Short mmCIF file of C-alpha atoms and ligand atoms in Angstrom, two decimals:
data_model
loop_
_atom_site.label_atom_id
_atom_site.label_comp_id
_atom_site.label_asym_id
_atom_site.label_seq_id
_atom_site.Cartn_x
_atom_site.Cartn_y
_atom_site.Cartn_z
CA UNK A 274 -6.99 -1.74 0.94
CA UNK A 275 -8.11 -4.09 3.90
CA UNK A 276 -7.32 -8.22 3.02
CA UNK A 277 -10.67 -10.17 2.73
CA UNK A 278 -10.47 -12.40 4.88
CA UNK A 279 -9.16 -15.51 4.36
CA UNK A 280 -7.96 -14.15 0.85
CA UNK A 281 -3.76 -14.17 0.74
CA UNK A 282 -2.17 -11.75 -1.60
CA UNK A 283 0.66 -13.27 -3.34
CA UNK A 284 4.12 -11.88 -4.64
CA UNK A 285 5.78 -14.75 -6.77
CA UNK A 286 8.90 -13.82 -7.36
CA UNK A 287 10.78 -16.18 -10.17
CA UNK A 288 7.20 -16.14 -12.14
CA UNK A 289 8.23 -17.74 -15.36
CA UNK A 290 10.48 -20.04 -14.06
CA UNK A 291 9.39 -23.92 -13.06
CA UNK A 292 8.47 -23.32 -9.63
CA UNK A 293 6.85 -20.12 -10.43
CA UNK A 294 4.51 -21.70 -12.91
CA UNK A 295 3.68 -24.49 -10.56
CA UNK A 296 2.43 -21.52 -7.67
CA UNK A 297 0.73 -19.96 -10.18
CA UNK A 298 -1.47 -23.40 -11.16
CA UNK A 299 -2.24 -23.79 -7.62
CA UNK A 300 -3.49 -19.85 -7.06
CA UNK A 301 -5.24 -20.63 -10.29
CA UNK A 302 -7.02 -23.60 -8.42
CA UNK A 303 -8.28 -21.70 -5.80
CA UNK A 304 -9.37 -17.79 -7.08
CA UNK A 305 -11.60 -17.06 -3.86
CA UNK A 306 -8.28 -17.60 -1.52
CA UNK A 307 -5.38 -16.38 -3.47
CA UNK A 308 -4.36 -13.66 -5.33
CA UNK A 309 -1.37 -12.71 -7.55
CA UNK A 310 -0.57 -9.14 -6.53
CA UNK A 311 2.90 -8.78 -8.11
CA UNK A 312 4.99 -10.99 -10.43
CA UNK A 313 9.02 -10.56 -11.23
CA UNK A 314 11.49 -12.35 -13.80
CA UNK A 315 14.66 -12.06 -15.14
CA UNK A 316 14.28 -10.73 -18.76
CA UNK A 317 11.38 -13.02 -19.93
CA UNK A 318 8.99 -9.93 -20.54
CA UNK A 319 7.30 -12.34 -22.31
CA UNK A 320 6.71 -15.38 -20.36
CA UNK A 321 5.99 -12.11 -17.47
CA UNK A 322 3.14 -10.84 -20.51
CA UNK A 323 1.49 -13.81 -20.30
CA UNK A 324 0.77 -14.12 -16.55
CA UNK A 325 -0.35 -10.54 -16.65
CA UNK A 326 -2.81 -11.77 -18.63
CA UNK A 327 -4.04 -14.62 -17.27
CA UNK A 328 -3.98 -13.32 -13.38
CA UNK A 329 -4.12 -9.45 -13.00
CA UNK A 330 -1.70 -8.45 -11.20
CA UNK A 331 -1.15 -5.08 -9.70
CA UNK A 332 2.69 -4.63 -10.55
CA UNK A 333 4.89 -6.38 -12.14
CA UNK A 334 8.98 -6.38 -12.24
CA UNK A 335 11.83 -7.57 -14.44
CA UNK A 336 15.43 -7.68 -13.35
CA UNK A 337 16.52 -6.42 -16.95
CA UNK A 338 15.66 -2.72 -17.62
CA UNK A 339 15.26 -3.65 -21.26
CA UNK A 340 13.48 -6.05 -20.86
CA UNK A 341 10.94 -3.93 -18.65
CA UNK A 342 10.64 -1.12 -21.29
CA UNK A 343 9.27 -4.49 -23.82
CA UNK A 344 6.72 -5.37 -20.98
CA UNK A 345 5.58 -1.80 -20.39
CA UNK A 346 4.82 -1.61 -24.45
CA UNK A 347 3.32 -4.49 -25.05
CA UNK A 348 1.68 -4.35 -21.89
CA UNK A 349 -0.62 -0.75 -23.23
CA UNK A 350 -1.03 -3.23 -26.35
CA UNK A 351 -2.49 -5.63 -24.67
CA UNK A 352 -4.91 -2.85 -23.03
CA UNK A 353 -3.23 -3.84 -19.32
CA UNK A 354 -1.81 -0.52 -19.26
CA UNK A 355 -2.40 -0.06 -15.87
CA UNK A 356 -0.20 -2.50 -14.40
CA UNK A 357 3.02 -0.71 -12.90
CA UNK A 358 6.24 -2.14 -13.92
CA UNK A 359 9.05 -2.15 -11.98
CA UNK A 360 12.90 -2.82 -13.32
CA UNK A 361 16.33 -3.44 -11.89
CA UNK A 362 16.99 -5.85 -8.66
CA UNK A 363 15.60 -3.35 -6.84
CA UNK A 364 12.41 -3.33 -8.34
CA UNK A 365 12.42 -6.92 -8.07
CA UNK A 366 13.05 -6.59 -4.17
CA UNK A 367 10.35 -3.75 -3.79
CA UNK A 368 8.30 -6.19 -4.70
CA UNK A 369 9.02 -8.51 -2.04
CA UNK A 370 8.55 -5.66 0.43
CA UNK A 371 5.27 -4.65 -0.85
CA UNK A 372 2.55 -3.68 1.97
CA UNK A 373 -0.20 -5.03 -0.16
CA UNK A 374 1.33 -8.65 -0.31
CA UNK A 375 0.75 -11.37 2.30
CA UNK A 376 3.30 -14.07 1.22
CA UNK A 377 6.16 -13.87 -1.12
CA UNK A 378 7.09 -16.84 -3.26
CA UNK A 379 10.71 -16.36 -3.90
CA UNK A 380 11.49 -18.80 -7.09
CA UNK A 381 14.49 -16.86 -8.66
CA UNK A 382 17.15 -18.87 -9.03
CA UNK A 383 20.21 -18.30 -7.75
CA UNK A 384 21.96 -15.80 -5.29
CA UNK A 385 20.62 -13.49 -7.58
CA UNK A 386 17.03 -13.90 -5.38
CA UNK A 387 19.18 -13.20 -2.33
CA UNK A 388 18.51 -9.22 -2.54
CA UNK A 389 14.34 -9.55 -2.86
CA UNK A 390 14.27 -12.95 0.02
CA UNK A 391 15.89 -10.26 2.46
CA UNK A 392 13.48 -7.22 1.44
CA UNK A 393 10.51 -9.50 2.06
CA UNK A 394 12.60 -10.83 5.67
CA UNK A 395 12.82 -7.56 6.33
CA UNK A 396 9.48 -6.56 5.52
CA UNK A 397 8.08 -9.32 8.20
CA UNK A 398 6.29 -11.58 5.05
CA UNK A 399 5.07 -14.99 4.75
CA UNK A 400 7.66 -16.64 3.25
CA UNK A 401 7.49 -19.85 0.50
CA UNK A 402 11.35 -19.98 0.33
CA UNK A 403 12.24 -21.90 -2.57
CA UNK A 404 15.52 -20.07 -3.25
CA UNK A 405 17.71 -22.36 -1.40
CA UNK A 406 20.53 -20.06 -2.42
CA UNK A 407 19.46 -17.52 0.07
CA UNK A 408 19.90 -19.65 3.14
CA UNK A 409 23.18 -20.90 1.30
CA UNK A 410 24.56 -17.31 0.70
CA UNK A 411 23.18 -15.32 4.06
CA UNK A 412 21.87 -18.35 6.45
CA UNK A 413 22.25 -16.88 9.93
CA UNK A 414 21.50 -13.17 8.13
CA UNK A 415 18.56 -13.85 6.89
CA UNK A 416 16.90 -16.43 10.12
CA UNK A 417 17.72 -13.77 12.43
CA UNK A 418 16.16 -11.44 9.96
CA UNK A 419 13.07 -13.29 9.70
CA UNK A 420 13.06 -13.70 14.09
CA UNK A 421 13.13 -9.78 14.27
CA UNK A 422 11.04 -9.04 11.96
CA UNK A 423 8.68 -11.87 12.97
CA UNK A 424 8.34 -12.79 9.21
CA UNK A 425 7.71 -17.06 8.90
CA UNK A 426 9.15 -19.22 7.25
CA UNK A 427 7.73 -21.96 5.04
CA UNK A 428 9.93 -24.41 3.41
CA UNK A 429 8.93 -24.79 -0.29
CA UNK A 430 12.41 -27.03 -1.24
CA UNK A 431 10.42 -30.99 -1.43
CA UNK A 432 12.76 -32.63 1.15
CA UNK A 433 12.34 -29.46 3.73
CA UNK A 434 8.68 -29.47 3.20
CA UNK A 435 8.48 -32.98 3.73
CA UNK A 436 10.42 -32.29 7.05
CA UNK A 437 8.26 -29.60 8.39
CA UNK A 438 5.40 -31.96 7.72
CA UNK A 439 6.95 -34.42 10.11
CA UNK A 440 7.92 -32.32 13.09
CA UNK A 441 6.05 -31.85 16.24
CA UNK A 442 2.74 -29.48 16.36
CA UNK A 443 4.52 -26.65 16.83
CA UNK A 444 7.45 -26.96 14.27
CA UNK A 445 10.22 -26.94 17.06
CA UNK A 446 12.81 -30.38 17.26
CA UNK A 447 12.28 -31.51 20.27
CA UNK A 448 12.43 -35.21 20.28
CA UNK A 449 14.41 -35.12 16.66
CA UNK A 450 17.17 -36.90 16.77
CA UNK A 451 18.47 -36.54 13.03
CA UNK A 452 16.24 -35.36 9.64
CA UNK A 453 17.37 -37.75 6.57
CA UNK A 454 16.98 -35.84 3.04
CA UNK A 455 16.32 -38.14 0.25
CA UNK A 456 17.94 -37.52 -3.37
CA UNK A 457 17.38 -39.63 -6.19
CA UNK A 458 21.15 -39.91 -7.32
CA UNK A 459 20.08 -37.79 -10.39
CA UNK A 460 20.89 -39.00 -14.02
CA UNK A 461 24.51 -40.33 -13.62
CA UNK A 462 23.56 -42.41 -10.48
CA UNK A 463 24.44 -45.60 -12.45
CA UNK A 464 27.00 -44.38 -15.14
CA UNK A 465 30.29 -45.43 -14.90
CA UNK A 466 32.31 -42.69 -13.11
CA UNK A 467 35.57 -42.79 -15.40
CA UNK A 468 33.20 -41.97 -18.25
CA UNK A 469 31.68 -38.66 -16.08
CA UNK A 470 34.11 -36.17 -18.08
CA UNK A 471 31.96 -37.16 -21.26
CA UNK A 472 29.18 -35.76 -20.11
CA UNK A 473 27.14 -33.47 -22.26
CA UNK A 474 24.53 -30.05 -20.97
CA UNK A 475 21.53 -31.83 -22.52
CA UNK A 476 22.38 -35.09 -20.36
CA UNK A 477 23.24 -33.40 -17.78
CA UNK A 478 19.81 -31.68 -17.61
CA UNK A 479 17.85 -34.32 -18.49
CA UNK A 480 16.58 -35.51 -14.69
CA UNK A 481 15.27 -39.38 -14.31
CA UNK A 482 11.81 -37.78 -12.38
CA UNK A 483 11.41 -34.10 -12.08
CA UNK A 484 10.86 -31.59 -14.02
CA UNK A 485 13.24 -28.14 -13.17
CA UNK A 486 15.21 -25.51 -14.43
CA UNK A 487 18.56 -25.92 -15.91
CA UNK A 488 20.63 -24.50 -13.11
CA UNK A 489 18.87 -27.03 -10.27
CA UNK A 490 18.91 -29.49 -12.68
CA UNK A 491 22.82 -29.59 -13.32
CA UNK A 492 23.25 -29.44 -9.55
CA UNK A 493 20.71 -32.65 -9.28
CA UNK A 494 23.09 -34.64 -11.69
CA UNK A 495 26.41 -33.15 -9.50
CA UNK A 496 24.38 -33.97 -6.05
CA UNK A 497 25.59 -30.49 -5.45
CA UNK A 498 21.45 -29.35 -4.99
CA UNK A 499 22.04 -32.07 -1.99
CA UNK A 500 24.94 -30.22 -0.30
CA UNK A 501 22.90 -26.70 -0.90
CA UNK A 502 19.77 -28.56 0.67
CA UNK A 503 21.67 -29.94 3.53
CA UNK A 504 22.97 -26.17 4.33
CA UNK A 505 19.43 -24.91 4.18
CA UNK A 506 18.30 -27.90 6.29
CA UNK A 507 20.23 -26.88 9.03
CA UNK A 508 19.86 -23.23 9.00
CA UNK A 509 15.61 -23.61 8.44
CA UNK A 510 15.54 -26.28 11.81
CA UNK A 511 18.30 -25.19 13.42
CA UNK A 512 20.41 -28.30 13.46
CA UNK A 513 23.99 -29.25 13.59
CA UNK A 514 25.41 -31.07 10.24
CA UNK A 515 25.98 -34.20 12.03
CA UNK A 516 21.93 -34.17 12.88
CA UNK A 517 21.62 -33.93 8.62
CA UNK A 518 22.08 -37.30 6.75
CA UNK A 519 21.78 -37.74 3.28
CA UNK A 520 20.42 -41.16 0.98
CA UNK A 521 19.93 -42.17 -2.71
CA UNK A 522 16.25 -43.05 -2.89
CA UNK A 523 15.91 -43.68 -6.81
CA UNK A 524 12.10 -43.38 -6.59
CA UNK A 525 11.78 -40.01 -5.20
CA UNK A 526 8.48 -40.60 -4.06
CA UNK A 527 9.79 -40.52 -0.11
CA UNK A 528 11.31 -36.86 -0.05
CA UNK A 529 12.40 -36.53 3.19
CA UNK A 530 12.35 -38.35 6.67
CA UNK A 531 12.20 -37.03 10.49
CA UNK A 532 14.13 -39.42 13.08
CA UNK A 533 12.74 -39.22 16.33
CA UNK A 534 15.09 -40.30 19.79
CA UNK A 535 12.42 -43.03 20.30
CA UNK A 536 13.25 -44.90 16.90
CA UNK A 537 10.47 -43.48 15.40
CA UNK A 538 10.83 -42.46 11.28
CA UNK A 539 7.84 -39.64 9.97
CA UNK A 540 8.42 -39.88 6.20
CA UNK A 541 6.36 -38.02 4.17
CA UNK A 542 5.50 -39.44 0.66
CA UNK A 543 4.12 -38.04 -2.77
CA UNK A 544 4.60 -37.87 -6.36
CA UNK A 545 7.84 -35.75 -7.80
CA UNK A 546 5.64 -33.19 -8.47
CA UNK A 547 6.28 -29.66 -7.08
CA UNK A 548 2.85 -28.58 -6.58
CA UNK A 549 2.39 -31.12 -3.92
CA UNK A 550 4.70 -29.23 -1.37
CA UNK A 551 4.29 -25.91 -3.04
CA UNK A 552 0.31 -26.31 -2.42
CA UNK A 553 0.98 -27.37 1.52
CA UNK A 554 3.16 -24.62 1.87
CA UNK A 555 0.22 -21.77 0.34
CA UNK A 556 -2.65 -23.34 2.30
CA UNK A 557 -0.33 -24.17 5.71
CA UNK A 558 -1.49 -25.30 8.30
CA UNK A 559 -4.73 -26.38 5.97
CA UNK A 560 -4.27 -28.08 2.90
CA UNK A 561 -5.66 -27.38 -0.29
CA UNK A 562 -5.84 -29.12 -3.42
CA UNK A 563 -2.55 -29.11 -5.61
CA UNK A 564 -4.11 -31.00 -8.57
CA UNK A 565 -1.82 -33.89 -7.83
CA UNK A 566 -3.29 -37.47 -6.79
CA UNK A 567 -2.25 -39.72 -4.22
CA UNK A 568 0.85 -42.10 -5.20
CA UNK A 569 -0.68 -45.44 -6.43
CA UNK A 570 1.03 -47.50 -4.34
CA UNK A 571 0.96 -50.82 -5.98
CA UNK A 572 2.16 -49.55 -9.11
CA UNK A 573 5.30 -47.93 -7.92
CA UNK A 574 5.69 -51.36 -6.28
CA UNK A 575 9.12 -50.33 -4.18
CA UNK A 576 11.01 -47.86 -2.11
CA UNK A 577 14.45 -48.74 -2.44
CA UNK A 578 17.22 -46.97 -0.38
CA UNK A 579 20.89 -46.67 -0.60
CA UNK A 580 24.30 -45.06 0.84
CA UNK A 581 26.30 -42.13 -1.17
CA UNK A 582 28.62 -42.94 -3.39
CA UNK A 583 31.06 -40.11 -2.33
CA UNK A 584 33.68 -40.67 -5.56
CA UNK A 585 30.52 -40.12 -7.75
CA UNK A 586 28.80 -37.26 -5.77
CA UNK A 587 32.40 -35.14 -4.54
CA UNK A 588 30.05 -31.95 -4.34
CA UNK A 589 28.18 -33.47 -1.72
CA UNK A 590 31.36 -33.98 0.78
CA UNK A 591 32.36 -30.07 -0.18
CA UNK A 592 29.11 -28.73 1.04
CA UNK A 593 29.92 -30.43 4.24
CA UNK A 594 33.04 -29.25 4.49
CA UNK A 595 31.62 -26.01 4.02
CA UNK A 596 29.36 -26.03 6.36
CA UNK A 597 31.63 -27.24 9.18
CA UNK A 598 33.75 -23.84 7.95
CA UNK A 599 30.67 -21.66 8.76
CA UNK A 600 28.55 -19.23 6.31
CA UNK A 601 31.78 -17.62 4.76
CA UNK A 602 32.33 -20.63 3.24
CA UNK A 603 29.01 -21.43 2.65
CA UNK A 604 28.67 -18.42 0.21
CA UNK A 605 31.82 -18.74 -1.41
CA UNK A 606 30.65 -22.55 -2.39
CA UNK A 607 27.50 -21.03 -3.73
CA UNK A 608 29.07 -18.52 -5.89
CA UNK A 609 31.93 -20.90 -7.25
CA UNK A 610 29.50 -23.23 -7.98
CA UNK A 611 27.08 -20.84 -10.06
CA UNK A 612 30.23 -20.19 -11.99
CA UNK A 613 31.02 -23.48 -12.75
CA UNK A 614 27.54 -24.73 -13.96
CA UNK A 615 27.34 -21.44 -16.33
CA UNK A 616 30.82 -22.65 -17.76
CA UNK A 617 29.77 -26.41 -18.14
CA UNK A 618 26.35 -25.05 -19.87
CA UNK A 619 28.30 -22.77 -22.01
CA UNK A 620 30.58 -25.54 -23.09
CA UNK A 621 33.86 -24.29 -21.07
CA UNK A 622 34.21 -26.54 -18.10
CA UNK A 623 33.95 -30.46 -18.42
CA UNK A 624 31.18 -32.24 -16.35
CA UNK A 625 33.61 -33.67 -13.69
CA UNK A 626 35.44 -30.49 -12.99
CA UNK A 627 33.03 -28.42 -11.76
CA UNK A 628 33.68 -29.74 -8.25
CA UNK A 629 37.38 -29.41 -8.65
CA UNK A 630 36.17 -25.40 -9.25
CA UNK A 631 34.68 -24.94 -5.91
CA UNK A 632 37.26 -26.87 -4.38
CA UNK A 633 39.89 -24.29 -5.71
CA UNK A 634 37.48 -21.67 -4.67
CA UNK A 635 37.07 -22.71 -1.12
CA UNK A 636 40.63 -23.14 -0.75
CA UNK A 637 41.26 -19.83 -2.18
CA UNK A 638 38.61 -17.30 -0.12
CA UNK A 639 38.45 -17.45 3.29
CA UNK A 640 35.29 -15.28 4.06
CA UNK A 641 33.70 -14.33 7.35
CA UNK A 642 30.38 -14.75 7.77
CA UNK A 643 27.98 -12.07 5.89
CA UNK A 644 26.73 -9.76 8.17
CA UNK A 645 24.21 -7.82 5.55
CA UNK A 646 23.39 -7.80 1.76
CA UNK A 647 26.84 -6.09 0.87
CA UNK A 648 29.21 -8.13 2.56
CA UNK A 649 27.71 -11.26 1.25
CA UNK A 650 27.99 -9.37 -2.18
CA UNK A 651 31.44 -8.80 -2.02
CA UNK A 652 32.11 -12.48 -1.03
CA UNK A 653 30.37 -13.47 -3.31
CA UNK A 654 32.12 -11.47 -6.08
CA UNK A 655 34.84 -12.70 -4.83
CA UNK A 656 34.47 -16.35 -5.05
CA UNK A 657 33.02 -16.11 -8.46
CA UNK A 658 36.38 -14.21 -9.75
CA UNK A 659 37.85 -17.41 -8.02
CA UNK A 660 36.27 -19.65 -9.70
CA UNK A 661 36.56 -18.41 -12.93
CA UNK A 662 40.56 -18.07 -12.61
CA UNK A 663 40.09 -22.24 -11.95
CA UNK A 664 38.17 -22.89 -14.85
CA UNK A 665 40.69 -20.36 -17.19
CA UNK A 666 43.32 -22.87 -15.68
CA UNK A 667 42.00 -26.02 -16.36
CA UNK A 668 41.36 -24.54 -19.89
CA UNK A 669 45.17 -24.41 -20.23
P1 NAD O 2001 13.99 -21.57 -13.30
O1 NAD O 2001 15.28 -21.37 -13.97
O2 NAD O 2001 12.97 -22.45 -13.92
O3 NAD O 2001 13.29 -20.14 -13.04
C1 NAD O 2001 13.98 -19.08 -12.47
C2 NAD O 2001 13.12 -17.84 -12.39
O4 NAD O 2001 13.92 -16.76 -11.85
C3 NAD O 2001 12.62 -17.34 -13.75
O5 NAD O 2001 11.35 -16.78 -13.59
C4 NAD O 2001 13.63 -16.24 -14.10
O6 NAD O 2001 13.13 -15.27 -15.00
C5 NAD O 2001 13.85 -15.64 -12.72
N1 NAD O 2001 15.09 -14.88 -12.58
C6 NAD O 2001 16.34 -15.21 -13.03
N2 NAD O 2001 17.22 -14.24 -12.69
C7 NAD O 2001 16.51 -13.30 -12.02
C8 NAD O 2001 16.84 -12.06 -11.40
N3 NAD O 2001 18.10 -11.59 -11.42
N4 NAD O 2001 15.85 -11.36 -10.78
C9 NAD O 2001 14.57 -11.82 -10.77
N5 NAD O 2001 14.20 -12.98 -11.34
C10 NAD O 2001 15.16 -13.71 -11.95
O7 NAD O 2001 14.34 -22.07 -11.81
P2 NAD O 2001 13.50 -23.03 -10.87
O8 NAD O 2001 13.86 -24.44 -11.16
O9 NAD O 2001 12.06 -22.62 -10.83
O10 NAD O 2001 14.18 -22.71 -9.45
C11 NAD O 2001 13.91 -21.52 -8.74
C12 NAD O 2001 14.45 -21.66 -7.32
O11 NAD O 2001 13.72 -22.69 -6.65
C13 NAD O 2001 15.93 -22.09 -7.26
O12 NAD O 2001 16.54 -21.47 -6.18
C14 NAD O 2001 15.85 -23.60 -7.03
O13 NAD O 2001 16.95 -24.10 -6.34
C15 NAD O 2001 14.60 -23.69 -6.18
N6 NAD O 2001 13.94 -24.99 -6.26
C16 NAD O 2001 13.45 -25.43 -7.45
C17 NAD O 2001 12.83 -26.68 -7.54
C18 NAD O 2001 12.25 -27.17 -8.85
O14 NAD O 2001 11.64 -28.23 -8.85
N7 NAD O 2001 12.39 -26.48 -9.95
C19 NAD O 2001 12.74 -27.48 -6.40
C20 NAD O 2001 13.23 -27.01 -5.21
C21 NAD O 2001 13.83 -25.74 -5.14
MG1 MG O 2002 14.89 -30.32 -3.16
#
């Protein structure tokens, strides 16, 4: 089948999820230039049900076999029998790879999305990267992927997006002198930090202005989504940590800011919503509507901006340190750190420890870099059996 023109097939990977649902409004919003090819999820055969529905796809794909076998049924019930469904991560990833797809969302969550990002690498795809994790787990794997296979890269993550709106025409750095990501401090950004073991899931989760899934949201509240994002930051522009600061901007309405050598700051400014960069980065270089209106301005009265508290936010200072250590590292803080916020969601691992986890972790594993899909699987394993020997101690 030959592309229409100016029609991109999507995969969107991570379907159910938050950013998932926000592609799939903005495809909705614009029928004669997208449309959904393929949609994967975890186990929400449901949720997956649903978007069948609504958008048609050709094949479909959950993680959980199970779960698939509930899809495929109620799929024939719902006289859609003729959607394929695919099961297992490598159904998932086959997906990603597919020669009938354009551009792959990848919205899992997780390192878990690291398997189907690579396929669709590999496969040379348009790529709305919101999986931060993959650039975490794999960074230099996976750009060096994307530079042989000629795939592209487009930044879905709000403060990257912001920052490839602000570079130069052709997305290089020259004239950058440093890229500042904004966070908003999350909801603990003015509780007293002696009181931080207190902390319950459901406060945790509960972020001052976006709207997210509960793994991203946790790391918000941590500031460990900042250290992730300042990994990806430098892997996606190719810059050295030192080039990658980091301030509290309690508005999040400036998401991210490019300093030029000539004392110049792009900032690029719009509502916490996700469809804002998640439209930019489907309609790139044009832009499209995302259903979101301009910031009014007047009524948000101020931008207000203000150093890390680093006693608050440890996390962020460990992703640094990370970093410095090279993508080894990087991947073992990824896994620990997926470890600890399933304990502290399941009730096993108080608020404040979960940095003292990937602490122990990093100190514990020290990985080379991953050089393909199963060496960064084995660190990861690794680091995750790390972790959880650090949370069964501080249980004692
Ligand atoms: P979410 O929890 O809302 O959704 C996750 C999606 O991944 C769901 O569709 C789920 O079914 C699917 N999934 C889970 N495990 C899977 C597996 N093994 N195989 C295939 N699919 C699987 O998460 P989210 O908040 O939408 O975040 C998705 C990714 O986007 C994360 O990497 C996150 O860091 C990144 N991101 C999210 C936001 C946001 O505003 N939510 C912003 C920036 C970046
Ligand atoms: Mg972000």
């Amino acid at each position: 089948m030959v592309a229409e023109r100016n029609l991109t097939r999507l995969a969107v990977l991570g379907a159910t999820g938050s950013i998932g649902t926000s592609t799939l409004d903005v495809a909705a919003r614009h029928p004669e230039r997208f449309r959904v090819e393929a949609v994967a999820a975890g186990r929400d055969w449901a949720g997956l049900l649903e978007i069948c529905r609504h958008h048609r796809p050709r094949r479909a794909a959950l993680a959980d076999a199970g779960a698939a076998a509930q899809l495929r049924e109620h799929l024939v019930e719902a006289g859609l029998g003729g959607v394929e469904v695919l099961e297992g991560e490598g159904g998932v990833a086959e997906l990603g790879a597919d020669p009938e797809v354009d551009a792959v969302v990848t919205a899992v969550v997780g390192a878990a999305g690291l398997a189907s990002s690579l396929a669709a690498c590999q496969a040379g795809k348009r790529i709305l990267l919101a999986n931060k994790e993959t650039l975490v787990v794999a960074g230099t794997l996976f750009m060096e992927t994307a530079r042989r296979s000629g795939a592209t890269i487009v930044p879905v993550d709000s403060e990257h997006n912001a920052v490839f709106q602000g570079l130069p025409a052709d997305k290089g750095v020259a004239g950058v002198e440093r890229i500042v990501l904004t966070a908003s401090g999350g909801p603990f950004r003015d509780r007293d930090p002696d009181t931080l073991a207190e902390v319950t899931p459901d406060e945790a989760v509960a972020h001052p202005n976006w709207s997210m899934g509960q793994k991203i949201s946790v790391d918000s509240a941590t500031m460990m989504n900042k250290g992730l994002e300042v990994i990806e930051a430098c892997h996606l522009f190719g810059l050295g940590p030192e080039q990658v600061d980091v301030v509290i901007h309690r508005q999040s309405l400036v998401h991210a800011l490019v300093g030029y050598t000539d004392g110049t700051f792009l900032a690029q400014l719009g509502s916490p919503d996700m469809r804002v960069p998640i439209s930019y980065a489907m309609g790139y270089p044009e832009r499209i509507a995302s259903g979101v209106e301009l910031v009014d301005l007047a009524a948000a009265g101020r931008l207000d901006f203000q150093a890390v508290d680093e006693r608050r936010f440890p996390c962020l200072g460990l992703a640094y340190q990370a970093l410095r250590s090279g993508d080894g590292a990087c991947a073992v803080l990824n896994a620990a750190n997926e470890v600890a916020v399933a304990a502290f969601l399941e009730g096993r691992l108080r608020f404040d420890r979960m940095a003292a986890v990937v602490e122990e972790a990093l100190a514990a594993e020290a990985a080379p870099p991953p050089m393909d899909l199963e060496s960064a699987r084995s660190i990861d394993g690794r680091a995750r059996q790390a972790a959880e020997v650090a949370i069964g101690r501080f249980r004692d």
